[in-house]
Structure formats: C-alpha cells, structure tokens
C-alpha cells in the first residue's frame, strides 16, 4: 500500500467533520469517564459507589474502557498523528483501527443494555452514540475500498 512514485505508504485522514464519533474516542485518550461524559452520560449514572468494582454496570463499563484504550493505542502504535481535528494514519493500520472501533461499539451497546432498566435516557444516548460510531466505521471502510489498488 505504498505510493509507487514516492515509495511512501499511503495514509488515510479521518476528520471530525466526517467521523465525529471516531474523533471523540481519540479526544478521550481512552479514558472511559471522559468518553461517556462527552456522549452525554455523566458518571453519576453509574452510582455514587467509590468502589468501581461494585458500581452499576461495572463489568460492562470496564469492558468499554478497555476497548476504548485499545482503540487509542492502535492509533499510537501505528504512528497515527492527530492535528487540528484530523487523524492521519497509515492505510495499513486502518483495518486494525476499524476492528478496534467495532469492539468499542459492541461493548458500548452492552453497556447501554445494562443501563436500560434504571437509566433509559442514558441507555438511549449510548445506543445512538454507538450506532453513529458504526456509521463512521462504515464510511472509513468505504474510503479504504475506494482507494486506488483496493486500499
């Protein structure tokens, strides 16, 4: 996946305008509470329990946190750079990023399901957020597919 004229690997640019949910994950730096608050779900939704292991939906929240952190780390280890609302990464890294974002979406939807009974509004916001993330991933997939040489 290199540019034949320069020998450099092609890159993909992800912008806030085109992929706001992906960029929200980047902005969170993998911090689950920061990410959830940016999605409109304050920490209070999970209870006032100081012991994170016994807070509401602790397992699902921890799984989302791990998935977020992994998605951010994928960008870091692939030499992605973020500047001015644009994330640029090598085209070869996009598949790994898409897989990690799909995992974030899956874990986020499980968290929404856990919150549904006691906090339906928060669950609805999360569902909407992760459905939008899936759309961002689909746009990214199309961008890769439309590149010369099939990505």
CSV table of C-alpha atoms in Angstrom, one decimal:
chain,number,residue,atom,x,y,z
A,1,UNK,CA,0.0,0.0,0.0
A,2,UNK,CA,2.7,2.5,-0.9
A,3,UNK,CA,2.7,5.3,-3.3
A,4,UNK,CA,4.7,3.9,-6.3
A,5,UNK,CA,6.1,7.3,-7.2
A,6,UNK,CA,7.5,8.1,-3.7
A,7,UNK,CA,7.7,4.7,-2.0
A,8,UNK,CA,5.9,6.1,1.0
A,9,UNK,CA,2.9,4.3,2.5
A,10,UNK,CA,-0.4,5.8,1.6
A,11,UNK,CA,-2.3,7.4,4.5
A,12,UNK,CA,-5.9,7.9,5.4
A,13,UNK,CA,-7.2,11.1,7.0
A,14,UNK,CA,-10.1,10.9,9.5
A,15,UNK,CA,-11.7,14.2,10.2
A,16,UNK,CA,-14.1,15.5,12.9
A,17,UNK,CA,-16.5,16.5,10.1
A,18,UNK,CA,-16.6,13.1,8.5
A,19,UNK,CA,-16.2,10.9,11.6
A,20,UNK,CA,-17.1,12.7,14.7
A,21,UNK,CA,-17.5,9.6,16.9
A,22,UNK,CA,-14.1,8.3,16.0
A,23,UNK,CA,-12.6,11.6,16.8
A,24,UNK,CA,-14.5,11.7,20.1
A,25,UNK,CA,-12.7,8.4,21.0
A,26,UNK,CA,-9.3,10.0,20.1
A,27,UNK,CA,-10.1,13.1,22.2
A,28,UNK,CA,-11.0,10.9,25.2
A,29,UNK,CA,-7.5,9.4,25.1
A,30,UNK,CA,-9.1,6.1,26.0
A,31,UNK,CA,-10.5,7.4,29.4
A,32,UNK,CA,-13.9,5.8,29.8
A,33,UNK,CA,-15.4,8.5,32.0
A,34,UNK,CA,-14.2,11.3,29.7
A,35,UNK,CA,-15.7,9.5,26.8
A,36,UNK,CA,-19.0,8.7,28.4
A,37,UNK,CA,-19.4,12.3,29.6
A,38,UNK,CA,-18.7,13.6,26.1
A,39,UNK,CA,-21.5,11.3,24.9
A,40,UNK,CA,-23.9,12.8,27.5
A,41,UNK,CA,-23.7,10.1,30.1
A,42,UNK,CA,-22.3,11.5,33.4
A,43,UNK,CA,-20.5,9.3,35.9
A,44,UNK,CA,-23.5,9.8,38.4
A,45,UNK,CA,-25.5,7.4,36.2
A,46,UNK,CA,-23.3,4.6,37.5
A,47,UNK,CA,-23.9,5.4,41.1
A,48,UNK,CA,-22.0,7.1,43.9
A,49,UNK,CA,-20.1,3.9,44.9
A,50,UNK,CA,-16.5,4.7,45.5
A,51,UNK,CA,-15.6,1.0,44.7
A,52,UNK,CA,-15.6,0.8,41.0
A,53,UNK,CA,-16.0,-3.0,41.1
A,54,UNK,CA,-19.4,-2.7,42.7
A,55,UNK,CA,-20.7,0.3,40.8
A,56,UNK,CA,-23.7,-0.1,38.5
A,57,UNK,CA,-22.7,-2.0,35.3
A,58,UNK,CA,-19.1,-2.2,36.4
A,59,UNK,CA,-18.2,-5.1,34.2
A,60,UNK,CA,-19.7,-3.5,31.1
A,61,UNK,CA,-18.1,-0.1,31.8
A,62,UNK,CA,-14.7,-1.7,32.4
A,63,UNK,CA,-15.0,-3.7,29.1
A,64,UNK,CA,-15.9,-0.4,27.3
A,65,UNK,CA,-12.9,1.3,29.0
A,66,UNK,CA,-10.5,-1.5,27.8
A,67,UNK,CA,-11.9,-1.3,24.3
A,68,UNK,CA,-11.5,2.5,24.2
A,69,UNK,CA,-8.0,2.3,25.5
A,70,UNK,CA,-7.1,-0.4,22.9
A,71,UNK,CA,-8.6,1.7,20.0
A,72,UNK,CA,-6.5,4.7,21.1
A,73,UNK,CA,-3.4,2.5,21.4
A,74,UNK,CA,-3.9,1.1,17.9
A,75,UNK,CA,-3.5,4.7,16.7
A,76,UNK,CA,-0.4,5.3,18.8
A,77,UNK,CA,1.5,2.2,17.7
A,78,UNK,CA,0.7,2.7,14.1
A,79,UNK,CA,2.2,6.2,14.0
A,80,UNK,CA,-1.1,8.0,13.6
A,81,UNK,CA,-0.9,11.7,14.1
A,82,UNK,CA,-3.7,14.0,15.2
A,83,UNK,CA,-3.8,17.7,14.5
A,84,UNK,CA,-6.5,20.3,14.1
A,85,UNK,CA,-9.4,17.8,14.1
A,86,UNK,CA,-7.8,15.4,11.7
A,87,UNK,CA,-6.3,12.0,12.5
A,88,UNK,CA,-3.9,10.7,9.8
A,89,UNK,CA,-2.7,7.1,9.9
A,90,UNK,CA,-1.0,4.7,7.5
A,91,UNK,CA,-3.5,2.9,5.3
A,92,UNK,CA,-2.2,-0.5,6.5
A,93,UNK,CA,-3.3,0.4,10.0
A,94,UNK,CA,-6.9,1.2,9.1
A,95,UNK,CA,-8.1,-2.4,9.3
A,96,UNK,CA,-6.8,-2.7,12.8
A,97,UNK,CA,-8.4,0.6,13.8
A,98,UNK,CA,-11.8,-0.5,12.3
A,99,UNK,CA,-11.6,-3.8,14.2
A,100,UNK,CA,-10.9,-2.0,17.5
A,101,UNK,CA,-13.7,0.5,16.9
A,102,UNK,CA,-16.1,-2.3,16.2
A,103,UNK,CA,-15.2,-3.7,19.6
A,104,UNK,CA,-15.8,-0.3,21.2
A,105,UNK,CA,-19.2,-0.2,19.6
A,106,UNK,CA,-20.1,-3.8,20.7
A,107,UNK,CA,-19.0,-3.1,24.3
A,108,UNK,CA,-20.8,0.2,24.3
A,109,UNK,CA,-24.1,-1.4,23.2
A,110,UNK,CA,-23.7,-4.0,26.0
A,111,UNK,CA,-23.3,-1.1,28.5
A,112,UNK,CA,-26.4,0.6,27.1
A,113,UNK,CA,-28.3,-2.7,27.5
A,114,UNK,CA,-27.2,-2.9,31.2
A,115,UNK,CA,-28.3,0.7,31.9
A,116,UNK,CA,-31.7,0.3,30.2
A,117,UNK,CA,-33.8,-0.7,33.2
A,118,UNK,CA,-32.7,2.1,35.6
A,119,UNK,CA,-31.5,4.8,33.2
A,120,UNK,CA,-33.3,4.5,29.8
A,121,UNK,CA,-32.3,8.0,28.8
A,122,UNK,CA,-28.6,7.3,29.3
A,123,UNK,CA,-29.0,4.0,27.5
A,124,UNK,CA,-30.7,5.7,24.6
A,125,UNK,CA,-27.9,8.2,24.3
A,126,UNK,CA,-25.3,5.4,24.4
A,127,UNK,CA,-27.2,3.4,21.7
A,128,UNK,CA,-27.3,6.4,19.5
A,129,UNK,CA,-23.6,7.2,20.0
A,130,UNK,CA,-22.5,3.6,19.1
A,131,UNK,CA,-24.8,3.4,16.1
A,132,UNK,CA,-23.2,6.6,14.9
A,133,UNK,CA,-19.8,5.1,15.5
A,134,UNK,CA,-20.8,2.2,13.4
A,135,UNK,CA,-21.7,4.6,10.6
A,136,UNK,CA,-18.3,6.3,11.0
A,137,UNK,CA,-16.6,2.9,10.7
A,138,UNK,CA,-18.7,2.2,7.5
A,139,UNK,CA,-17.6,5.5,6.0
A,140,UNK,CA,-14.0,4.7,6.8
A,141,UNK,CA,-14.3,1.2,5.2
A,142,UNK,CA,-15.7,2.8,2.1
A,143,UNK,CA,-12.9,5.3,2.0
A,144,UNK,CA,-10.4,2.5,2.1
A,145,UNK,CA,-12.2,0.5,-0.5
A,146,UNK,CA,-12.3,3.5,-2.9
A,147,UNK,CA,-8.5,4.0,-2.7
A,148,UNK,CA,-6.5,3.0,-5.8
A,149,UNK,CA,-5.4,-0.6,-5.7
A,150,UNK,CA,-8.3,-1.6,-3.5
A,151,UNK,CA,-6.9,0.1,-0.3
